[in-house]
PDB file of C-alpha atoms in Angstrom:
ATOM      1  CA  MET A  15     -13.930  13.422 -21.417  1.00 86.00           C
ATOM      2  CA  ILE A  16     -12.601   9.747 -21.767  1.00 91.00           C
ATOM      3  CA  GLU A  17      -9.819   8.809 -24.466  1.00 92.00           C
ATOM      4  CA  ILE A  18      -9.609   5.682 -25.692  1.00 94.00           C
ATOM      5  CA  ARG A  19      -6.245   5.364 -27.628  1.00 94.00           C
ATOM      6  CA  LEU A  20      -6.113   1.919 -29.721  1.00 94.00           C
ATOM      7  CA  VAL A  21      -2.079   1.909 -29.926  1.00 90.00           C
ATOM      8  CA  LEU A  22       0.176  -1.369 -29.231  1.00 88.00           C
ATOM      9  CA  PRO A  23       1.650  -1.399 -25.825  1.00 87.00           C
ATOM     10  CA  ASN A  24       5.282   1.092 -26.186  1.00 90.00           C
ATOM     11  CA  ARG A  25       6.718   3.405 -23.872  1.00 92.00           C
ATOM     12  CA  ARG A  26       5.053   6.463 -24.959  1.00 92.00           C
ATOM     13  CA  GLU A  27       1.264   4.420 -23.460  1.00 92.00           C
ATOM     14  CA  PHE A  28       2.784   4.835 -20.224  1.00 92.00           C
ATOM     15  CA  ARG A  29       3.859   7.483 -19.506  1.00 91.00           C
ATOM     16  CA  ARG A  30       2.093   9.377 -17.096  1.00 89.00           C
ATOM     17  CA  ASP A  31      -0.392  11.663 -18.213  1.00 88.00           C
ATOM     18  CA  LEU A  32      -1.741   8.403 -20.135  1.00 88.00           C
ATOM     19  CA  TYR A  33      -1.443   5.727 -17.786  1.00 85.00           C
ATOM     20  CA  ARG A  34      -4.525   6.665 -15.440  1.00 82.00           C
ATOM     21  CA  PRO A  35      -7.813   6.793 -15.051  1.00 82.00           C
ATOM     22  CA  GLY A  36      -9.754   8.276 -17.883  1.00 88.00           C
ATOM     23  CA  VAL A  37      -7.956   7.329 -20.004  1.00 91.00           C
ATOM     24  CA  ILE A  38      -9.424   3.772 -21.644  1.00 93.00           C
ATOM     25  CA  SER A  39      -5.698   2.730 -23.847  1.00 92.00           C
ATOM     26  CA  LEU A  40      -4.824  -0.875 -26.109  1.00 94.00           C
ATOM     27  CA  SER A  41      -1.487  -0.624 -23.855  1.00 92.00           C
ATOM     28  CA  ARG A  42      -2.641  -0.582 -20.501  1.00 89.00           C
ATOM     29  CA  ILE A  43      -4.998  -3.527 -21.012  1.00 93.00           C
ATOM     30  CA  LEU A  44      -3.288  -5.756 -21.966  1.00 94.00           C
ATOM     31  CA  TRP A  45      -0.437  -5.390 -20.432  1.00 94.00           C
ATOM     32  CA  GLY A  46      -2.115  -4.317 -16.536  1.00 93.00           C
ATOM     33  CA  SER A  47      -4.562  -6.987 -17.129  1.00 95.00           C
ATOM     34  CA  THR A  48      -1.930  -9.840 -17.690  1.00 96.00           C
ATOM     35  CA  GLY A  49       0.032  -8.590 -15.379  1.00 96.00           C
ATOM     36  CA  ALA A  50      -2.706  -8.799 -13.135  1.00 97.00           C
ATOM     37  CA  GLY A  51      -3.608 -12.254 -13.213  1.00 97.00           C
ATOM     38  CA  LEU A  52      -0.226 -13.245 -13.346  1.00 97.00           C
ATOM     39  CA  PHE A  53       0.527 -11.718 -10.301  1.00 97.00           C
ATOM     40  CA  LEU A  54      -1.638 -13.815  -8.178  1.00 97.00           C
ATOM     41  CA  THR A  55      -1.055 -16.583  -9.842  1.00 98.00           C
ATOM     42  CA  LEU A  56       2.256 -16.633  -9.251  1.00 97.00           C
ATOM     43  CA  ILE A  57       1.462 -16.102  -5.508  1.00 98.00           C
ATOM     44  CA  ALA A  58      -0.644 -19.098  -5.457  1.00 98.00           C
ATOM     45  CA  LEU A  59       2.291 -21.023  -6.775  1.00 98.00           C
ATOM     46  CA  ALA A  60       4.216 -20.317  -3.976  1.00 97.00           C
ATOM     47  CA  CYS A  61       1.692 -20.881  -0.979  1.00 97.00           C
ATOM     48  CA  ASP A  62       1.339 -23.427  -2.439  1.00 97.00           C
ATOM     49  CA  ALA A  63       5.119 -24.502  -2.853  1.00 97.00           C
ATOM     50  CA  THR A  64       6.301 -23.467   0.532  1.00 97.00           C
ATOM     51  CA  GLY A  65       3.183 -23.299   2.766  1.00 95.00           C
ATOM     52  CA  VAL A  66       3.311 -19.566   3.603  1.00 97.00           C
ATOM     53  CA  SER A  67       0.165 -18.973   3.284  1.00 96.00           C
ATOM     54  CA  VAL A  68      -2.583 -16.066   2.753  1.00 97.00           C
ATOM     55  CA  LEU A  69      -5.178 -13.727   2.437  1.00 97.00           C
ATOM     56  CA  TYR A  70      -6.210 -13.528  -0.982  1.00 97.00           C
ATOM     57  CA  PRO A  71      -8.973 -11.933  -2.230  1.00 96.00           C
ATOM     58  CA  PRO A  72      -7.223  -8.627  -0.187  1.00 97.00           C
ATOM     59  CA  LEU A  73      -3.581  -9.787  -2.315  1.00 98.00           C
ATOM     60  CA  ALA A  74      -5.905 -10.039  -5.954  1.00 97.00           C
ATOM     61  CA  ALA A  75      -7.570  -5.890  -4.998  1.00 97.00           C
ATOM     62  CA  THR A  76      -3.421  -5.360  -4.962  1.00 98.00           C
ATOM     63  CA  CYS A  77      -2.200  -7.523  -7.916  1.00 97.00           C
ATOM     64  CA  PHE A  78      -4.786  -4.955 -10.464  1.00 96.00           C
ATOM     65  CA  ILE A  79      -2.808  -1.521  -8.715  1.00 96.00           C
ATOM     66  CA  GLY A  80       0.590  -2.799  -8.900  1.00 96.00           C
ATOM     67  CA  ALA A  81      -0.074  -3.652 -12.554  1.00 95.00           C
ATOM     68  CA  THR A  82      -3.096  -0.844 -13.587  1.00 92.00           C
ATOM     69  CA  CYS A  83      -2.449   1.831 -11.176  1.00 91.00           C
ATOM     70  CA  THR A  84       1.523   1.663 -10.774  1.00 92.00           C
ATOM     71  CA  TYR A  85       1.712   5.611 -10.009  1.00 92.00           C
ATOM     72  CA  LEU A  86      -1.268   6.042  -7.459  1.00 92.00           C
ATOM     73  CA  ARG A  87       0.820   7.373  -3.827  1.00 92.00           C
ATOM     74  CA  VAL A  88      -1.035   4.139  -2.036  1.00 95.00           C
ATOM     75  CA  ALA A  89       1.527   1.116  -4.918  1.00 95.00           C
ATOM     76  CA  ARG A  90       4.105   2.560  -3.192  1.00 95.00           C
ATOM     77  CA  PRO A  91       6.364  -0.535  -2.171  1.00 97.00           C
ATOM     78  CA  LYS A  92       5.938   0.771   1.350  1.00 97.00           C
ATOM     79  CA  SER A  93       1.802   1.170   1.056  1.00 97.00           C
ATOM     80  CA  VAL A  94       1.206  -1.900   0.349  1.00 98.00           C
ATOM     81  CA  ILE A  95       3.430  -4.317   2.736  1.00 98.00           C
ATOM     82  CA  VAL A  96       2.926  -2.171   5.321  1.00 98.00           C
ATOM     83  CA  GLY A  97      -0.571  -1.774   4.978  1.00 98.00           C
ATOM     84  CA  HIS A  98      -1.531  -5.230   4.603  1.00 98.00           C
ATOM     85  CA  PHE A  99       0.764  -6.530   8.154  1.00 98.00           C
ATOM     86  CA  ILE A 100      -0.513  -3.214   9.251  1.00 98.00           C
ATOM     87  CA  SER A 101      -4.942  -4.523   8.713  1.00 98.00           C
ATOM     88  CA  ALA A 102      -3.893  -7.747   9.716  1.00 98.00           C
ATOM     89  CA  VAL A 103      -3.606  -6.674  13.546  1.00 98.00           C
ATOM     90  CA  GLY A 104      -6.104  -3.802  12.688  1.00 97.00           C
ATOM     91  CA  GLY A 105      -8.836  -6.384  12.024  1.00 97.00           C
ATOM     92  CA  LEU A 106      -7.404  -8.866  14.546  1.00 97.00           C
ATOM     93  CA  LEU A 107      -8.048  -6.774  16.827  1.00 98.00           C
ATOM     94  CA  GLY A 108     -11.072  -5.643  16.097  1.00 97.00           C
ATOM     95  CA  VAL A 109     -12.208  -8.653  15.889  1.00 97.00           C
ATOM     96  CA  ALA A 110     -10.556  -9.303  19.134  1.00 97.00           C
ATOM     97  CA  ALA A 111     -12.872  -6.381  20.653  1.00 97.00           C
ATOM     98  CA  GLY A 112     -15.640  -6.806  18.640  1.00 96.00           C
ATOM     99  CA  GLU A 113     -15.892 -10.485  20.557  1.00 96.00           C
ATOM    100  CA  ALA A 114     -15.899  -8.552  24.306  1.00 96.00           C
ATOM    101  CA  MET A 115     -18.148  -6.280  23.571  1.00 96.00           C
ATOM    102  CA  PHE A 116     -20.740  -8.851  21.858  1.00 95.00           C
ATOM    103  CA  GLY A 117     -20.042 -12.039  21.756  1.00 92.00           C
ATOM    104  CA  GLY A 118     -23.213 -14.131  21.386  1.00 90.00           C
ATOM    105  CA  THR A 119     -25.261 -11.704  20.254  1.00 93.00           C
ATOM    106  CA  ASP A 120     -26.361 -10.636  16.630  1.00 93.00           C
ATOM    107  CA  LEU A 121     -24.496  -7.811  16.645  1.00 96.00           C
ATOM    108  CA  ALA A 122     -21.407  -9.729  17.008  1.00 96.00           C
ATOM    109  CA  ILE A 123     -20.756  -9.701  13.179  1.00 96.00           C
ATOM    110  CA  PRO A 124     -21.209  -5.872  12.113  1.00 97.00           C
ATOM    111  CA  ALA A 125     -19.187  -4.746  15.582  1.00 97.00           C
ATOM    112  CA  LYS A 126     -16.421  -7.115  15.086  1.00 97.00           C
ATOM    113  CA  LEU A 127     -16.496  -6.100  10.772  1.00 97.00           C
ATOM    114  CA  GLY A 128     -16.660  -2.872  11.650  1.00 97.00           C
ATOM    115  CA  LEU A 129     -14.089  -2.361  13.997  1.00 98.00           C
ATOM    116  CA  ALA A 130     -11.830  -3.961  12.083  1.00 98.00           C
ATOM    117  CA  VAL A 131     -12.218  -1.588   9.163  1.00 98.00           C
ATOM    118  CA  PHE A 132     -12.031   1.653  11.713  1.00 98.00           C
ATOM    119  CA  PHE A 133      -8.149   0.232  13.469  1.00 98.00           C
ATOM    120  CA  SER A 134      -7.061  -1.069   9.992  1.00 98.00           C
ATOM    121  CA  ALA A 135      -7.681   3.399   8.687  1.00 98.00           C
ATOM    122  CA  VAL A 136      -5.955   4.704  12.506  1.00 98.00           C
ATOM    123  CA  PHE A 137      -3.171   2.597  11.663  1.00 98.00           C
ATOM    124  CA  MET A 138      -2.453   2.632   8.494  1.00 97.00           C
ATOM    125  CA  GLN A 139      -2.880   6.693   8.629  1.00 97.00           C
ATOM    126  CA  ILE A 140      -0.825   6.977  11.026  1.00 97.00           C
ATOM    127  CA  LEU A 141       1.768   4.998   9.313  1.00 96.00           C
ATOM    128  CA  ASP A 142       1.705   6.529   6.523  1.00 95.00           C
ATOM    129  CA  ALA A 143       0.857   3.123   4.608  1.00 96.00           C
ATOM    130  CA  ASP A 144      -2.562   3.869   3.162  1.00 96.00           C
ATOM    131  CA  HIS A 145      -3.161   0.743   0.921  1.00 97.00           C
ATOM    132  CA  PRO A 146      -7.608   0.508   0.957  1.00 96.00           C
ATOM    133  CA  PRO A 147      -7.033  -3.541  -0.267  1.00 97.00           C
ATOM    134  CA  ALA A 148      -5.791  -4.020   2.671  1.00 97.00           C
ATOM    135  CA  ALA A 149      -8.756  -3.489   4.605  1.00 97.00           C
ATOM    136  CA  ALA A 150     -10.149  -6.523   3.130  1.00 97.00           C
ATOM    137  CA  THR A 151      -7.411  -7.464   5.331  1.00 97.00           C
ATOM    138  CA  ALA A 152      -8.872  -6.324   8.042  1.00 97.00           C
ATOM    139  CA  ALA A 153     -12.410  -7.299   7.430  1.00 97.00           C
ATOM    140  CA  ILE A 154     -11.939 -11.073   6.367  1.00 97.00           C
ATOM    141  CA  PRO A 155     -10.507 -12.662  10.130  1.00 96.00           C
ATOM    142  CA  ALA A 156     -14.715 -11.356  11.286  1.00 95.00           C
ATOM    143  CA  ILE A 157     -16.270 -13.524   8.902  1.00 95.00           C
ATOM    144  CA  LEU A 158     -13.994 -16.553   7.830  1.00 93.00           C
ATOM    145  CA  PRO A 159     -11.539 -18.739   9.116  1.00 93.00           C
ATOM    146  CA  LEU A 160      -8.148 -18.228   8.694  1.00 94.00           C
ATOM    147  CA  PRO A 161      -5.414 -19.905   6.635  1.00 93.00           C
ATOM    148  CA  VAL A 162      -2.807 -19.630   8.991  1.00 95.00           C
ATOM    149  CA  PRO A 163      -3.255 -18.462  13.383  1.00 95.00           C
ATOM    150  CA  ALA A 164      -3.745 -15.605  14.086  1.00 95.00           C
ATOM    151  CA  ALA A 165      -0.538 -14.212  15.537  1.00 94.00           C
ATOM    152  CA  MET A 166       0.903 -15.752  12.039  1.00 96.00           C
ATOM    153  CA  LEU A 167      -1.514 -13.640   9.915  1.00 97.00           C
ATOM    154  CA  PRO A 168       0.329  -9.938   9.806  1.00 98.00           C
ATOM    155  CA  LEU A 169       3.767 -11.889   9.378  1.00 98.00           C
ATOM    156  CA  HIS A 170       1.992 -13.418   6.204  1.00 98.00           C
ATOM    157  CA  MET A 171       0.659 -10.943   4.396  1.00 98.00           C
ATOM    158  CA  ALA A 172       3.896  -8.699   4.383  1.00 98.00           C
ATOM    159  CA  TRP A 173       5.273 -11.696   2.569  1.00 98.00           C
ATOM    160  CA  GLY A 174       2.951 -12.446   0.182  1.00 98.00           C
ATOM    161  CA  ALA A 175       2.678  -8.653  -0.223  1.00 98.00           C
ATOM    162  CA  VAL A 176       6.533  -8.737  -1.076  1.00 98.00           C
ATOM    163  CA  LEU A 177       5.473 -10.725  -3.542  1.00 98.00           C
ATOM    164  CA  ALA A 178       3.692  -8.780  -5.490  1.00 98.00           C
ATOM    165  CA  VAL A 179       5.751  -5.572  -4.581  1.00 98.00           C
ATOM    166  CA  VAL A 180       8.524  -7.559  -6.935  1.00 98.00           C
ATOM    167  CA  PHE A 181       6.542  -8.887  -9.533  1.00 97.00           C
ATOM    168  CA  THR A 182       5.006  -5.377  -9.840  1.00 97.00           C
ATOM    169  CA  VAL A 183       8.403  -4.212 -10.518  1.00 96.00           C
ATOM    170  CA  VAL A 184      10.165  -6.409 -12.382  1.00 96.00           C
ATOM    171  CA  TRP A 185       7.128  -7.107 -14.740  1.00 96.00           C
ATOM    172  CA  ASN A 186       6.309  -2.288 -15.300  1.00 95.00           C
ATOM    173  CA  ARG A 187       9.758  -2.688 -15.169  1.00 94.00           C
ATOM    174  CA  VAL A 188       9.763  -3.399 -19.120  1.00 93.00           C
ATOM    175  CA  TRP A 189       8.295   0.001 -20.071  1.00 94.00           C
ATOM    176  CA  PHE A 190       9.017   2.320 -17.106  1.00 92.00           C
ATOM    177  CA  GLU A 191      10.514   3.047 -13.944  1.00 92.00           C
ATOM    178  CA  CYS A 192       8.922   1.132 -10.891  1.00 93.00           C
ATOM    179  CA  PRO A 193       8.642   1.523  -8.437  1.00 94.00           C
ATOM    180  CA  ALA A 194       7.186   4.805  -9.712  1.00 90.00           C
ATOM    181  CA  PRO A 195       9.057   8.285  -7.480  1.00 89.00           C
ATOM    182  CA  ASP A 196       7.646   9.127  -4.239  1.00 84.00           C
ATOM    183  CA  GLU A 197       6.708  13.155  -5.556  1.00 80.00           C
ATOM    184  CA  GLY A 198       9.025  15.629  -4.145  1.00 79.00           C
ATOM    185  CA  CYS A 199      11.366  12.559  -2.798  1.00 84.00           C
ATOM    186  CA  PRO A 200      15.337  12.927  -4.697  1.00 86.00           C
ATOM    187  CA  ARG A 201      16.975  10.820  -5.402  1.00 89.00           C
ATOM    188  CA  SER A 202      18.505   7.817  -3.615  1.00 89.00           C
ATOM    189  CA  TRP A 203      20.302   4.607  -3.025  1.00 91.00           C
ATOM    190  CA  LEU A 204      20.700   2.601  -6.325  1.00 89.00           C
ATOM    191  CA  ASN A 205      18.867   6.480  -8.132  1.00 87.00           C
ATOM    192  CA  LEU A 206      15.209   5.220  -6.161  1.00 92.00           C
ATOM    193  CA  GLY A 207      13.233   8.548  -5.507  1.00 90.00           C
ATOM    194  CA  MET A 208      12.033   7.165  -2.453  1.00 92.00           C
ATOM    195  CA  ASP A 209      13.424   7.413   0.604  1.00 92.00           C
ATOM    196  CA  LYS A 210      16.752   5.735   2.743  1.00 94.00           C
ATOM    197  CA  PRO A 211      14.823   4.238   5.189  1.00 95.00           C
ATOM    198  CA  ASP A 212      11.591   3.065   2.782  1.00 95.00           C
ATOM    199  CA  ILE A 213      14.524   1.542   0.621  1.00 96.00           C
ATOM    200  CA  ALA A 214      16.218   0.034   3.097  1.00 97.00           C
ATOM    201  CA  GLY A 215      12.986  -1.093   4.723  1.00 97.00           C
ATOM    202  CA  THR A 216      11.776  -2.936   1.891  1.00 97.00           C
ATOM    203  CA  GLY A 217      15.715  -5.038   1.181  1.00 97.00           C
ATOM    204  CA  ILE A 218      15.357  -6.373   4.587  1.00 98.00           C
ATOM    205  CA  CYS A 219      11.621  -7.578   3.626  1.00 98.00           C
ATOM    206  CA  VAL A 220      12.670  -8.678   0.363  1.00 98.00           C
ATOM    207  CA  LEU A 221      15.250 -10.917   2.145  1.00 98.00           C
ATOM    208  CA  ALA A 222      12.767 -12.111   4.378  1.00 98.00           C
ATOM    209  CA  SER A 223      10.646 -13.297   2.363  1.00 98.00           C
ATOM    210  CA  LEU A 224      12.931 -15.673   0.582  1.00 98.00           C
ATOM    211  CA  LEU A 225      13.769 -17.172   4.463  1.00 98.00           C
ATOM    212  CA  MET A 226      10.555 -17.886   4.828  1.00 98.00           C
ATOM    213  CA  CYS A 227      10.211 -20.225   1.747  1.00 97.00           C
ATOM    214  CA  ALA A 228      12.555 -21.811   3.542  1.00 97.00           C
ATOM    215  CA  LYS A 229       9.538 -23.292   6.159  1.00 96.00           C
ATOM    216  CA  PRO A 230       9.564 -26.186   4.967  1.00 96.00           C
ATOM    217  CA  TRP A 231      12.450 -27.878   4.605  1.00 96.00           C
ATOM    218  CA  SER A 232      14.056 -25.912   7.613  1.00 97.00           C
ATOM    219  CA  GLU A 233      12.244 -24.229  10.670  1.00 96.00           C
ATOM    220  CA  GLY A 234      14.967 -22.482  11.677  1.00 97.00           C
ATOM    221  CA  VAL A 235      15.286 -20.626   9.192  1.00 98.00           C
ATOM    222  CA  TYR A 236      11.716 -19.379   8.468  1.00 98.00           C
ATOM    223  CA  THR A 237      11.650 -18.130  12.110  1.00 97.00           C
ATOM    224  CA  ALA A 238      14.336 -15.747  11.236  1.00 98.00           C
ATOM    225  CA  GLY A 239      12.260 -14.814   8.475  1.00 98.00           C
ATOM    226  CA  LEU A 240       9.163 -14.240  10.355  1.00 98.00           C
ATOM    227  CA  TRP A 241      12.012 -11.593  12.455  1.00 98.00           C
ATOM    228  CA  VAL A 242      13.784 -10.153  10.041  1.00 98.00           C
ATOM    229  CA  MET A 243      10.621  -9.120   8.589  1.00 98.00           C
ATOM    230  CA  SER A 244       9.038  -8.270  11.468  1.00 98.00           C
ATOM    231  CA  ALA A 245      12.899  -5.676  12.054  1.00 98.00           C
ATOM    232  CA  GLY A 246      12.281  -4.879   7.947  1.00 98.00           C
ATOM    233  CA  LEU A 247       8.245  -4.001   8.635  1.00 98.00           C
ATOM    234  CA  ALA A 248       9.924  -1.549  11.625  1.00 97.00           C
ATOM    235  CA  VAL A 249      12.108   0.998  10.066  1.00 97.00           C
ATOM    236  CA  MET A 250       9.478   1.804   6.888  1.00 97.00           C
ATOM    237  CA  SER A 251       7.111   1.670   9.830  1.00 96.00           C
ATOM    238  CA  LEU A 252       8.570   4.482  11.739  1.00 95.00           C
ATOM    239  CA  HIS A 253      11.132   6.319  10.449  1.00 93.00           C
ATOM    240  CA  HIS A 254       9.094   9.158   9.372  1.00 90.00           C
ATOM    241  CA  PHE A 255       8.100  10.392  13.026  1.00 92.00           C
ATOM    242  CA  PHE A 256      11.389  11.190  13.535  1.00 91.00           C
ATOM    243  CA  GLY A 257      10.927  13.754  11.049  1.00 85.00           C
ATOM    244  CA  ALA A 258       8.273  14.953  11.112  1.00 86.00           C
ATOM    245  CA  ARG A 259       6.515  18.058  12.109  1.00 87.00           C
ATOM    246  CA  VAL A 260       4.288  18.381  14.776  1.00 89.00           C
ATOM    247  CA  LEU A 261       1.520  21.346  15.086  1.00 88.00           C
ATOM    248  CA  VAL A 262      -1.725  21.425  17.043  1.00 88.00           C
ATOM    249  CA  ALA A 263      -3.598  24.482  17.131  1.00 78.00           C
ATOM    250  CA  ARG A 264      -7.066  25.425  17.326  1.00 70.00           C
ATOM    251  CA  ALA A 265      -8.662  25.996  12.968  1.00 60.00           C
ATOM    252  CA  ASP A 266     -10.005  29.435  14.539  1.00 61.00           C
ATOM    253  CA  LYS A 267      -6.485  30.543  15.348  1.00 58.00           C
ATOM    254  CA  CYS A 268      -4.679  29.859  12.346  1.00 54.00           C
ATOM    255  CA  PRO A 269      -4.183  32.951  10.002  1.00 54.00           C
ATOM    256  CA  ALA A 270      -5.597  34.106   7.509  1.00 54.00           C
ATOM    257  CA  ALA A 271      -2.394  34.281   5.424  1.00 49.00           C
ATOM    258  CA  ALA A 272      -1.106  31.066   6.621  1.00 49.00           C
ATOM    259  CA  PRO A 273       1.898  30.129   4.268  1.00 52.00           C
ATOM    260  CA  ILE A 274       1.129  26.763   2.130  1.00 45.00           C
ATOM    261  CA  LEU A 275       4.321  24.320   1.097  1.00 48.00           C
ATOM    262  CA  GLY A 276       6.545  27.528   0.730  1.00 46.00           C
ATOM    263  CA  ARG A 277       3.808  30.041  -0.845  1.00 46.00           C
ATOM    264  CA  SER A 278       2.605  32.566   0.761  1.00 45.00           C
ATOM    265  CA  GLY A 279      -1.385  34.045   0.160  1.00 48.00           C
ATOM    266  CA  PRO A 280      -4.912  33.025   1.970  1.00 47.00           C
ATOM    267  CA  ILE A 281      -5.210  29.200   2.462  1.00 43.00           C
ATOM    268  CA  PRO A 282      -7.708  28.100   0.016  1.00 47.00           C
ATOM    269  CA  GLY A 283     -11.516  27.988   1.737  1.00 44.00           C
ATOM    270  CA  SER A 284     -11.010  30.302   4.050  1.00 43.00           C
ATOM    271  CA  ASN A 285     -13.974  32.718   5.363  1.00 45.00           C
ATOM    272  CA  THR A 286     -12.470  35.263   3.081  1.00 43.00           C
ATOM    273  CA  LYS A 287     -16.326  35.593   2.136  1.00 41.00           C
ATOM    274  CA  GLU A 288     -17.633  35.261   5.660  1.00 41.00           C
ATOM    275  CA  GLU A 289     -15.653  38.598   6.105  1.00 42.00           C
ATOM    276  CA  LYS A 290     -17.108  40.555   4.046  1.00 40.00           C
ATOM    277  CA  HIS A 291     -20.672  39.171   4.039  1.00 42.00           C
ATOM    278  CA  GLU A 292     -20.402  41.286   8.173  1.00 42.00           C
ATOM    279  CA  GLN A 293     -19.316  44.041   6.323  1.00 41.00           C
TER     280      GLN A 293
END
């Protein structure tokens, strides 16, 4: 059932149990909608002032998520920053592949779009950086002119994503902890509920964004910012591989009572019913 809450902004209205889909909250409408529009306005002003161009449509969706859906996992700083970066890479790769296979035919644009989104989806999932708006970052190069040289697009989109994250954190901390703590992640640096490499990578990317803002005055500082941004992205993108557990097993070989997340018992959706029918 939909719940409509006509309550002016206060801390209670922004707790996780109320700040979610299914609750139409006056507080959420006022604060979230204002924030979403303000974030994109500030990004556009920053682009005009610095000459660091980005694709606005996907960042508009990111601003909406940051302002109104902050508790979602896709709103994590890693998901936002790495998601836009790697989707731009995937989009450019998809455009190149589509052109190579179908260039000059009626299938060129559909193929480019499909391959761009395919590669971005693959890369985002591999890097544990799912961010739905970033799929638009991948698709746009297939149909529209780019505001920057293709080689610069991924790092410029990371820059825009960093701005969106910074605005999100500053805006939402008036009412609640932001970034929202990752589930099951212990408190670490700065008392944040995030993995230390994600905190470090975000900090490096913020520093890189400041350096990139010097583009109109110093090409050297801007270039240094591009390299620093690459380092921050590498930290956030790759650290989870070092502690990952790799499982390789056929589904029909998995025991029905294998433990899940530290619990023992049958796997949900197991073939218990089928076994009973066979008997």
